[in-house]
PDB file of C-alpha atoms in Angstrom:
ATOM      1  CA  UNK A 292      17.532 125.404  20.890  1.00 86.00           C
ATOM      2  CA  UNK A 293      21.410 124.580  21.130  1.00 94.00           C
ATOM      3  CA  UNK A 294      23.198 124.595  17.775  1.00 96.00           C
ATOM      4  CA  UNK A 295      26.319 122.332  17.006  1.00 98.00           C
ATOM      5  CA  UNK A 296      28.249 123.177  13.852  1.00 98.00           C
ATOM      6  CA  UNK A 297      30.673 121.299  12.050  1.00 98.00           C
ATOM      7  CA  UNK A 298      32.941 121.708   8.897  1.00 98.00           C
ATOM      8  CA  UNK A 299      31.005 119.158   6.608  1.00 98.00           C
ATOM      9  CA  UNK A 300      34.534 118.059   5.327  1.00 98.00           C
ATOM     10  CA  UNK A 301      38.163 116.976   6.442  1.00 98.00           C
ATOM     11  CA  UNK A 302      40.962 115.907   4.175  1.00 98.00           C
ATOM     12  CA  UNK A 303      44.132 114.527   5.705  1.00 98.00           C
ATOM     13  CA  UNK A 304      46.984 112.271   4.372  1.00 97.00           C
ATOM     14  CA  UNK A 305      48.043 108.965   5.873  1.00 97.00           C
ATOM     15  CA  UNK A 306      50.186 109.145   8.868  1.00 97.00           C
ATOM     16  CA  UNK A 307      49.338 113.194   9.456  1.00 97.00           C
ATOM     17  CA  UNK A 308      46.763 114.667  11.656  1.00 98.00           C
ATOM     18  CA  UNK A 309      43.048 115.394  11.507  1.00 98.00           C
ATOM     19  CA  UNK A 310      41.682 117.906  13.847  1.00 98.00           C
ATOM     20  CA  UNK A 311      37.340 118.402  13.625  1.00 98.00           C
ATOM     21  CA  UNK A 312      35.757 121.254  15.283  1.00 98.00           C
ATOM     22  CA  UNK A 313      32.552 120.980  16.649  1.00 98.00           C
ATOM     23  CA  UNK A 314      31.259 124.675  17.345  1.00 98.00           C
ATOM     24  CA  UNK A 315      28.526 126.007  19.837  1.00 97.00           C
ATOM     25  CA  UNK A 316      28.007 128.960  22.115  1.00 96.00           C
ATOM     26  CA  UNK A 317      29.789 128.412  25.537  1.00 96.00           C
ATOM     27  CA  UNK A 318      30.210 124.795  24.011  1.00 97.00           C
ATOM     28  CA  UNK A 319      33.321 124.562  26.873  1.00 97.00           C
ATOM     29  CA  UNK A 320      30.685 124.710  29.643  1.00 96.00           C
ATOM     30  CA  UNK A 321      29.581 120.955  28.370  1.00 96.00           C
ATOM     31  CA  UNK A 322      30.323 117.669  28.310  1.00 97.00           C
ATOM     32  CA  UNK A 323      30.979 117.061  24.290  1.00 98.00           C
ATOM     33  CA  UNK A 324      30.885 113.462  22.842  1.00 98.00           C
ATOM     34  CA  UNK A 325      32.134 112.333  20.011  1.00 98.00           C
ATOM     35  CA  UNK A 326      31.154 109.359  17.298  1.00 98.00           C
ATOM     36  CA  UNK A 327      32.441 108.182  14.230  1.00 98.00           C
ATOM     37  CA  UNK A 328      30.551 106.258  11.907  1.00 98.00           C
ATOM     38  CA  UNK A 329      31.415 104.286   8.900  1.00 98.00           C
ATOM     39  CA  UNK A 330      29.088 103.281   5.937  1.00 96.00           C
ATOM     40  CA  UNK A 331      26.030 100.965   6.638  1.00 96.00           C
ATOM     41  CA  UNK A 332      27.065 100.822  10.608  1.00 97.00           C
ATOM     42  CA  UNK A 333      25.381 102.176  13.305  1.00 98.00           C
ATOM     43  CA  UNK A 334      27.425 105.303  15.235  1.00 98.00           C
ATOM     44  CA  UNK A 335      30.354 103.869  17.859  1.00 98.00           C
ATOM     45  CA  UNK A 336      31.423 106.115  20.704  1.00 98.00           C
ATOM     46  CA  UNK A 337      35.032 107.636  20.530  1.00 98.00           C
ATOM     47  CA  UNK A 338      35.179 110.298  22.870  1.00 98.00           C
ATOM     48  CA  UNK A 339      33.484 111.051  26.262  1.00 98.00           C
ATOM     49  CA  UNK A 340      33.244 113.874  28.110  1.00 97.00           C
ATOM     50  CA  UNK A 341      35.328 116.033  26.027  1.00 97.00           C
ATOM     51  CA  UNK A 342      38.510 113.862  26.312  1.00 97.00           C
ATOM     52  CA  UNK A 343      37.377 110.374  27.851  1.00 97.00           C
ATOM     53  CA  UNK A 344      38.225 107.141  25.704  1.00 97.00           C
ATOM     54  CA  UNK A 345      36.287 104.051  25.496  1.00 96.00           C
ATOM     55  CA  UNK A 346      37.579 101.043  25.893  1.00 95.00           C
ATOM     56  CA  UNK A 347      39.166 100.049  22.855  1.00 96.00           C
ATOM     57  CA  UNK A 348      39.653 103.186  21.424  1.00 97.00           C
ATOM     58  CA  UNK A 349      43.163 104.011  20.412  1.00 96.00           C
ATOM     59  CA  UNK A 350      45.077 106.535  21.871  1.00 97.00           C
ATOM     60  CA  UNK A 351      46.169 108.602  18.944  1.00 97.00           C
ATOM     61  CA  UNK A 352      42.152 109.940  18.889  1.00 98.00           C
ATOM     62  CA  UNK A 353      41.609 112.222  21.627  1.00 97.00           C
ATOM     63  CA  UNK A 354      39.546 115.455  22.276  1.00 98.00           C
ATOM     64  CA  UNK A 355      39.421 118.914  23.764  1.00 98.00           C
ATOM     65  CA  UNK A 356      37.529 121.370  24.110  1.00 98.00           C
ATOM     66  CA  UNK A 357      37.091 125.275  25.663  1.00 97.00           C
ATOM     67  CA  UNK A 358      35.656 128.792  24.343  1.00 97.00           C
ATOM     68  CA  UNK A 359      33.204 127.889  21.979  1.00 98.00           C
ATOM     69  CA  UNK A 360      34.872 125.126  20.022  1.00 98.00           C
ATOM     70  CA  UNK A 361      35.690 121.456  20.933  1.00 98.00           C
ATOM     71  CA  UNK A 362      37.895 119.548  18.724  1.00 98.00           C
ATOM     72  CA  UNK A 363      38.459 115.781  18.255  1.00 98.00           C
ATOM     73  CA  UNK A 364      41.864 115.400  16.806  1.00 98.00           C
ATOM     74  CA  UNK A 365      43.389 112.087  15.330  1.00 98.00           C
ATOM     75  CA  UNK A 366      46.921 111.854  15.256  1.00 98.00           C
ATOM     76  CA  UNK A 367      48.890 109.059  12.662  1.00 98.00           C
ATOM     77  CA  UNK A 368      45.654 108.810  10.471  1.00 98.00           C
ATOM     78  CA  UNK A 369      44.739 105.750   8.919  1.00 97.00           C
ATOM     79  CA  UNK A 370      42.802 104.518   5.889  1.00 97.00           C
ATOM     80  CA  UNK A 371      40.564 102.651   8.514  1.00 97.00           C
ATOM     81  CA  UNK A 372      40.078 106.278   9.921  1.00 97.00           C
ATOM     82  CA  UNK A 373      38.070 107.345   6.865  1.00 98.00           C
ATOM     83  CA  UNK A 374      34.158 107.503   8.332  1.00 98.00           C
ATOM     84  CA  UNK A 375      31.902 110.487   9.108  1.00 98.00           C
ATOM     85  CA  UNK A 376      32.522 112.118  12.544  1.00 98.00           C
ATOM     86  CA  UNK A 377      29.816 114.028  15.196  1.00 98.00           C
ATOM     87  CA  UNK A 378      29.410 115.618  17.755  1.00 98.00           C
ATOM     88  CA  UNK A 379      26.742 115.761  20.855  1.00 98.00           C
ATOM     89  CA  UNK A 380      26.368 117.398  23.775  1.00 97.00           C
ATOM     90  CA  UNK A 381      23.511 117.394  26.377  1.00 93.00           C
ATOM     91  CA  UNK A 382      21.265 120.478  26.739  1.00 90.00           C
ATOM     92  CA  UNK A 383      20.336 120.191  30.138  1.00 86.00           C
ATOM     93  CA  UNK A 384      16.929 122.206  31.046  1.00 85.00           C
ATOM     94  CA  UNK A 385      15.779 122.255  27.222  1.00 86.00           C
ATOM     95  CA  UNK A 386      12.983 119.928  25.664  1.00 87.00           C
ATOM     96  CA  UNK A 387      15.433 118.620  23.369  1.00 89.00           C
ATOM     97  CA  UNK A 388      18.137 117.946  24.925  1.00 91.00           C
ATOM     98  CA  UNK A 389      20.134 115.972  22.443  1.00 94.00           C
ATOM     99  CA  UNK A 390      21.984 117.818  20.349  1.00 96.00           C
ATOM    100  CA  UNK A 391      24.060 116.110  17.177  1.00 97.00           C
ATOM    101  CA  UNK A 392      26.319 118.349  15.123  1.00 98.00           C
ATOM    102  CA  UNK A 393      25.732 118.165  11.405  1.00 98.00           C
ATOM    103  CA  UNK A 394      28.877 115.671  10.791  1.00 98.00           C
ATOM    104  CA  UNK A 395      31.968 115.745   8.963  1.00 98.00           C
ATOM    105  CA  UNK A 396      33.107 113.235   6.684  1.00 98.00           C
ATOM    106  CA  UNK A 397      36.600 112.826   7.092  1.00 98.00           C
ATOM    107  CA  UNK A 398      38.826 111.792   3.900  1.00 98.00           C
ATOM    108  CA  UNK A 399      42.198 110.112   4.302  1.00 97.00           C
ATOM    109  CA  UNK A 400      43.894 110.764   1.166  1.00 95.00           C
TER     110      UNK A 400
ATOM    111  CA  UNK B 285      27.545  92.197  28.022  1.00 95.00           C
ATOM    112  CA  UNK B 286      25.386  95.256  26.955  1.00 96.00           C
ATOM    113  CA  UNK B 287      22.936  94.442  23.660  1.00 97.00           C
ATOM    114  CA  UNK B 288      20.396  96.530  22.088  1.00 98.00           C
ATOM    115  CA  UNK B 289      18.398  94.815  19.623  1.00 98.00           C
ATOM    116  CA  UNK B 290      15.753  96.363  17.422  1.00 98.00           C
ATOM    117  CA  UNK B 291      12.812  95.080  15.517  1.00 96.00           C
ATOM    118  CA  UNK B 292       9.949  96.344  13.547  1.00 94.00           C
ATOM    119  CA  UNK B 293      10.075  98.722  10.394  1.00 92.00           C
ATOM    120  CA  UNK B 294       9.686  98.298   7.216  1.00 96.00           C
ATOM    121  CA  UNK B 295       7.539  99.796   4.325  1.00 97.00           C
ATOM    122  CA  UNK B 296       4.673 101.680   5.425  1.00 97.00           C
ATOM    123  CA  UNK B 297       2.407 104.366   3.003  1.00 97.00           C
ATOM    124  CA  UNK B 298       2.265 107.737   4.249  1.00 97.00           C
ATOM    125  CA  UNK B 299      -0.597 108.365   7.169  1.00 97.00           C
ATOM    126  CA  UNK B 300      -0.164 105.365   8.711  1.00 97.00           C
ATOM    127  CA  UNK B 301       1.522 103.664  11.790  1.00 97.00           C
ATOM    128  CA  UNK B 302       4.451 101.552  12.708  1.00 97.00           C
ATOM    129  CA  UNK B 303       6.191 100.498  16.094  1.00 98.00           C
ATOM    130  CA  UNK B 304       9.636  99.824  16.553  1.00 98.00           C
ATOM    131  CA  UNK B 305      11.494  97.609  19.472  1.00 98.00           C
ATOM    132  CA  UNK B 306      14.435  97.808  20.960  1.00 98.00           C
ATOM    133  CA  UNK B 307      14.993  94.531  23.556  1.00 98.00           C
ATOM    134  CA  UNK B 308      17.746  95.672  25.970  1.00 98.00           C
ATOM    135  CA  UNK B 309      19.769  93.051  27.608  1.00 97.00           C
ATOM    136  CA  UNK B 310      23.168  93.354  30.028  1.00 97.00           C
ATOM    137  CA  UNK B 311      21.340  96.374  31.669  1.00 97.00           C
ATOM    138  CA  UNK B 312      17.999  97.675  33.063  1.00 97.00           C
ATOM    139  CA  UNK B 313      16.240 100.413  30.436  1.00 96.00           C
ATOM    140  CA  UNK B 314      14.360 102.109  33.313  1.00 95.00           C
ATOM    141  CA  UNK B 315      17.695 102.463  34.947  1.00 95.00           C
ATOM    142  CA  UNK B 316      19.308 104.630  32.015  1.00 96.00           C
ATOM    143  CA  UNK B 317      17.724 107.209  29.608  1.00 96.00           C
ATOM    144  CA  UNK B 318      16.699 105.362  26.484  1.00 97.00           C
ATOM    145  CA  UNK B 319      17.183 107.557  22.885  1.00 97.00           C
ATOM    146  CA  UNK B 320      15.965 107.053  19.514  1.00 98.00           C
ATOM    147  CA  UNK B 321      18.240 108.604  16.921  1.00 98.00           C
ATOM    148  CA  UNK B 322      16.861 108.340  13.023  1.00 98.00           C
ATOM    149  CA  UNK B 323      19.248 108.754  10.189  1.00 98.00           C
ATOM    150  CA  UNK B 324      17.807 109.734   6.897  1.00 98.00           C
ATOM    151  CA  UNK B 325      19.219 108.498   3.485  1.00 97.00           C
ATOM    152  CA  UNK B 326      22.693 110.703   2.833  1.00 96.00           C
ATOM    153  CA  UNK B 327      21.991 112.544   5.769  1.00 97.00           C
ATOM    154  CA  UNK B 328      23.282 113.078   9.251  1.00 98.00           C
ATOM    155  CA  UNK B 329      22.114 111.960  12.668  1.00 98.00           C
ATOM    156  CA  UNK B 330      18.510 113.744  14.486  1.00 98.00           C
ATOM    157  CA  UNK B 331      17.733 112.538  17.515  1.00 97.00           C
ATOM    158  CA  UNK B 332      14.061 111.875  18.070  1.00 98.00           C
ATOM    159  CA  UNK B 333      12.928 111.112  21.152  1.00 97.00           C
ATOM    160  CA  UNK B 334      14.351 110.323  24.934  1.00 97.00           C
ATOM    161  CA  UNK B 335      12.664 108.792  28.374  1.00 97.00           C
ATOM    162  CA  UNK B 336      14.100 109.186  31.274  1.00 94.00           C
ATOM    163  CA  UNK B 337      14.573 107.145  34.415  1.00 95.00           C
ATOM    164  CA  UNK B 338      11.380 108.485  35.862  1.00 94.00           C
ATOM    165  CA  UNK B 339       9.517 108.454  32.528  1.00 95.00           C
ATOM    166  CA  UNK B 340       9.369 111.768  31.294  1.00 95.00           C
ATOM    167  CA  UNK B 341       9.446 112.125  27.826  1.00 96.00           C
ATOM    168  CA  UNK B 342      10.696 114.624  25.032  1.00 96.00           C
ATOM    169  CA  UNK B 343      10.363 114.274  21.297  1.00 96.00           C
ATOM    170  CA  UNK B 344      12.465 116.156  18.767  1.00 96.00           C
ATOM    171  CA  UNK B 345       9.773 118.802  16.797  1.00 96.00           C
ATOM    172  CA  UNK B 346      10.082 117.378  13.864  1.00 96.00           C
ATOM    173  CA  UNK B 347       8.100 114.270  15.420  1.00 97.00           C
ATOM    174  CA  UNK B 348       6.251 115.649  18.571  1.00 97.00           C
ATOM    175  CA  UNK B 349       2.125 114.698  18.584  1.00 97.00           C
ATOM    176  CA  UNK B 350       3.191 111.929  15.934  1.00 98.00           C
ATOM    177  CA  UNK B 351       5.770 109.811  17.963  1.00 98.00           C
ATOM    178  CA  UNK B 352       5.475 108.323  21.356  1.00 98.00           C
ATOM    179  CA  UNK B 353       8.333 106.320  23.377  1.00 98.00           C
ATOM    180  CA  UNK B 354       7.547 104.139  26.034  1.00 97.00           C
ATOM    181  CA  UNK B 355       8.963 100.872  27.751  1.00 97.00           C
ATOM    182  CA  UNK B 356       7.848  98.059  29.399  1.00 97.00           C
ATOM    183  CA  UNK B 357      10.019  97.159  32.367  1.00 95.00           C
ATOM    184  CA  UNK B 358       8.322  93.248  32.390  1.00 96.00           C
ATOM    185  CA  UNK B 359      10.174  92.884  28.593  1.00 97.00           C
ATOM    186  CA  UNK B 360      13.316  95.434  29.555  1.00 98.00           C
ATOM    187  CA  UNK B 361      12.186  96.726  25.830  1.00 98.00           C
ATOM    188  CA  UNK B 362      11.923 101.019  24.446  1.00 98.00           C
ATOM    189  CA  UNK B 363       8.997 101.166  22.131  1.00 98.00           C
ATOM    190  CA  UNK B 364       8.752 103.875  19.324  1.00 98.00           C
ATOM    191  CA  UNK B 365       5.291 104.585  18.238  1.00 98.00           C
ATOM    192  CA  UNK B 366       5.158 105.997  15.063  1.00 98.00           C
ATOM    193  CA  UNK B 367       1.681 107.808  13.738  1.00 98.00           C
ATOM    194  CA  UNK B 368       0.619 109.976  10.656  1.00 98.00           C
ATOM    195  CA  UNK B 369       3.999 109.263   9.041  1.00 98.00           C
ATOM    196  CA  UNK B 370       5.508 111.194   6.053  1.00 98.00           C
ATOM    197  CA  UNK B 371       7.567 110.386   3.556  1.00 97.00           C
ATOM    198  CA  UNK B 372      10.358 112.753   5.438  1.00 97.00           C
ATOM    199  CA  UNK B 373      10.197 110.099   8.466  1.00 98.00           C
ATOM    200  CA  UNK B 374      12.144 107.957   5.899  1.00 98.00           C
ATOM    201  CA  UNK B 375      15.117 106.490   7.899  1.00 98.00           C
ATOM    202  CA  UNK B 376      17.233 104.172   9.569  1.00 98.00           C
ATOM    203  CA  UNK B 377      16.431 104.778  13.191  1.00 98.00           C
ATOM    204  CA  UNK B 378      18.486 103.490  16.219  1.00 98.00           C
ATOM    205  CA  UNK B 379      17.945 103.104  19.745  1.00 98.00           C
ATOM    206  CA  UNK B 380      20.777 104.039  22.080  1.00 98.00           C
ATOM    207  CA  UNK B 381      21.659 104.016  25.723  1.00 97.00           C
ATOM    208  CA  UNK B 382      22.239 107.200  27.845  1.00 94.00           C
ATOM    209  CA  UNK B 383      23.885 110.319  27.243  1.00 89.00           C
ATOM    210  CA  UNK B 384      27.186 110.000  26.312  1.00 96.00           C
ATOM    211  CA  UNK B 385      25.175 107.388  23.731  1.00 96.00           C
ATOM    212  CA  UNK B 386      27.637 104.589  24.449  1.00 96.00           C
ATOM    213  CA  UNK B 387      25.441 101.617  23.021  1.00 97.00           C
ATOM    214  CA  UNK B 388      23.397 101.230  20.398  1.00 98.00           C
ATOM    215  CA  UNK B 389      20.993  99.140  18.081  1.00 98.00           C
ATOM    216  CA  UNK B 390      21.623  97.641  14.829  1.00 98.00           C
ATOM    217  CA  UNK B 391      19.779 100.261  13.414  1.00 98.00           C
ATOM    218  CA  UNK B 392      15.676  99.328  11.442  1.00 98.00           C
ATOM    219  CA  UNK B 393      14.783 100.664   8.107  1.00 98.00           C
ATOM    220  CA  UNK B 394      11.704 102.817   7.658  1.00 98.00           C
ATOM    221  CA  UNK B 395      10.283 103.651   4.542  1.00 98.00           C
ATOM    222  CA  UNK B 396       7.110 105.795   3.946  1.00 98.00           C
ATOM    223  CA  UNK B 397       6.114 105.709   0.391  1.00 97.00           C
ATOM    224  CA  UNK B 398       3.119 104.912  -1.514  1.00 95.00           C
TER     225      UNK B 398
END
C-alpha cells in the first residue's frame, strides 16, 4: 500500500512561514490534498489538487508539490493557524485507495 | 448548500454491533464516492471505508469482514455497519464526500468498552 509521511511537528513564529512536507514515492505523479484540523472539529479542506484553494481559503496557504515531496506552505502565520495539518492523496488501482499522512501539528509560537 | 449529517454511535461492549448514518443533503450520494474516515483518541486520521458511484466497495484492513458501507438512494443516506467491534474501533468517525474530501460530517463518537 501507498505510504504518506509527515514531520509529526512544525514550530513557526507569528508573521513567518510554515512549510509541511508530506512525503511518498513518486508522490508528484498525484493529486495531493491537504486539511487542517483544529481541536474537537471535524477536518476542513485547504488545498486541492496540489495547489487548488477552496473557497474561502486565504491566499497566504498554498501548496506544491514534485519528486517525492509535496509541501503546503503558509506564509504570515497566525495564532488562528495553530491546528494539525494532513495530507491525502488517491491511490488509484489499490483496495485502499485513501491514503492520509500521519499529521503534523503545527505550533505558532 | 452541501450538509452531511451523522447519527448513531455511542457506547457499545466489545463483540457487538452498531450502525452509523450519514443523511446527505445539497447533493446526490450515489452521484459522488461516499468515505468514512475514523479518528481515534490523540490520534490521526484512517480512512475506513469508500463506495463508489457504481457501488463497489473497499474497507481499510483494519476493518474489512467487520464493517460494511452501503446507501440507500430513497433516504440519500451512507450507512456504516459496524460488527465484532474492539475496543481499538474506539473513535470519532466522519463521513465525507469524494476525493479531494471537500465535505464532511459533524463527526459520531464510538466507544467499545465493557
Amino acid at each position: 500500500s501507498y505510504v504518506l509521511t509527515q514531520p509529526p511537528s512544525v514550530s513557526v513564529a507569528p508573521g513567518q512561514t510554515a512549510r509541511i512536507t508530506c512525503g511518498g514515492n513518486n508522490i508528484g505523479s498525484k493529486s495531493v490534498h491537504w486539511y487542517q484540523q483544529k481541536p474537537g472539529q471535524a477536518p476542513v479542506l485547504v488545498v486541492y489538487d496540489d495547489s487548488g484553494r477552496p473557497s474561502g481559503i486565504p491566499e497566504r496557504i498554498s501548496g506544491s508539490n514534485s519528486g517525492n515531496t509535496a509541501t503546503l506552505t503558509i506564509s504570515r502565520v497566525e495564532a488562528g493557524d495553530e491546528a494539525d495539518y494532513y495530507c491525502q492523496v488517491w491511490h488509484s488501482g489499490s483496495d485502499h485507495p485513501v491514503v492520509f499522512g500521519g499529521g503534523t501539528k503545527l505550533t505558532v509560537l | 448548500e452541501v450538509q452531511l449529517v451523522q447519527s448513531g454511535g455511542g457506547l457499545i461492549q466489545p463483540g457487538g454491533s452498531l450502525r452509523l448514518s450519514c443523511a446527505a443533503s445539497g447533493f446526490t450520494v450515489s452521484s459522488n464516492y461516499m468515505n468514512w474516515v475514523r479518528q481515534a483518541p490523540g490520534k490521526g486520521l484512517e480512512w475506513v471505508s469508500v463506495i463508489d458511484r457504481g457501488g463497489s466497495t473497499y474497507y481499510a484492513d483494519s476493518v474489512k469482514g467487520r464493517f460494511t458501507i452501503s446507501r440507500d438512494k430513497s433516504k440519500n443516506t451512507v450507512y456504516l455497519q459496524m460488527n465484532s467491534l474492539r475496543a481499538e474501533d474506539t473513535a470519532v468517525y466522519y463521513c465525507a464526500r469524494d476525493s479531494p474530501l471537500d465535505y464532511w460530517g459533524q463527526g459520531t463518537l464510538v466507544t467499545v468498552s465493557s
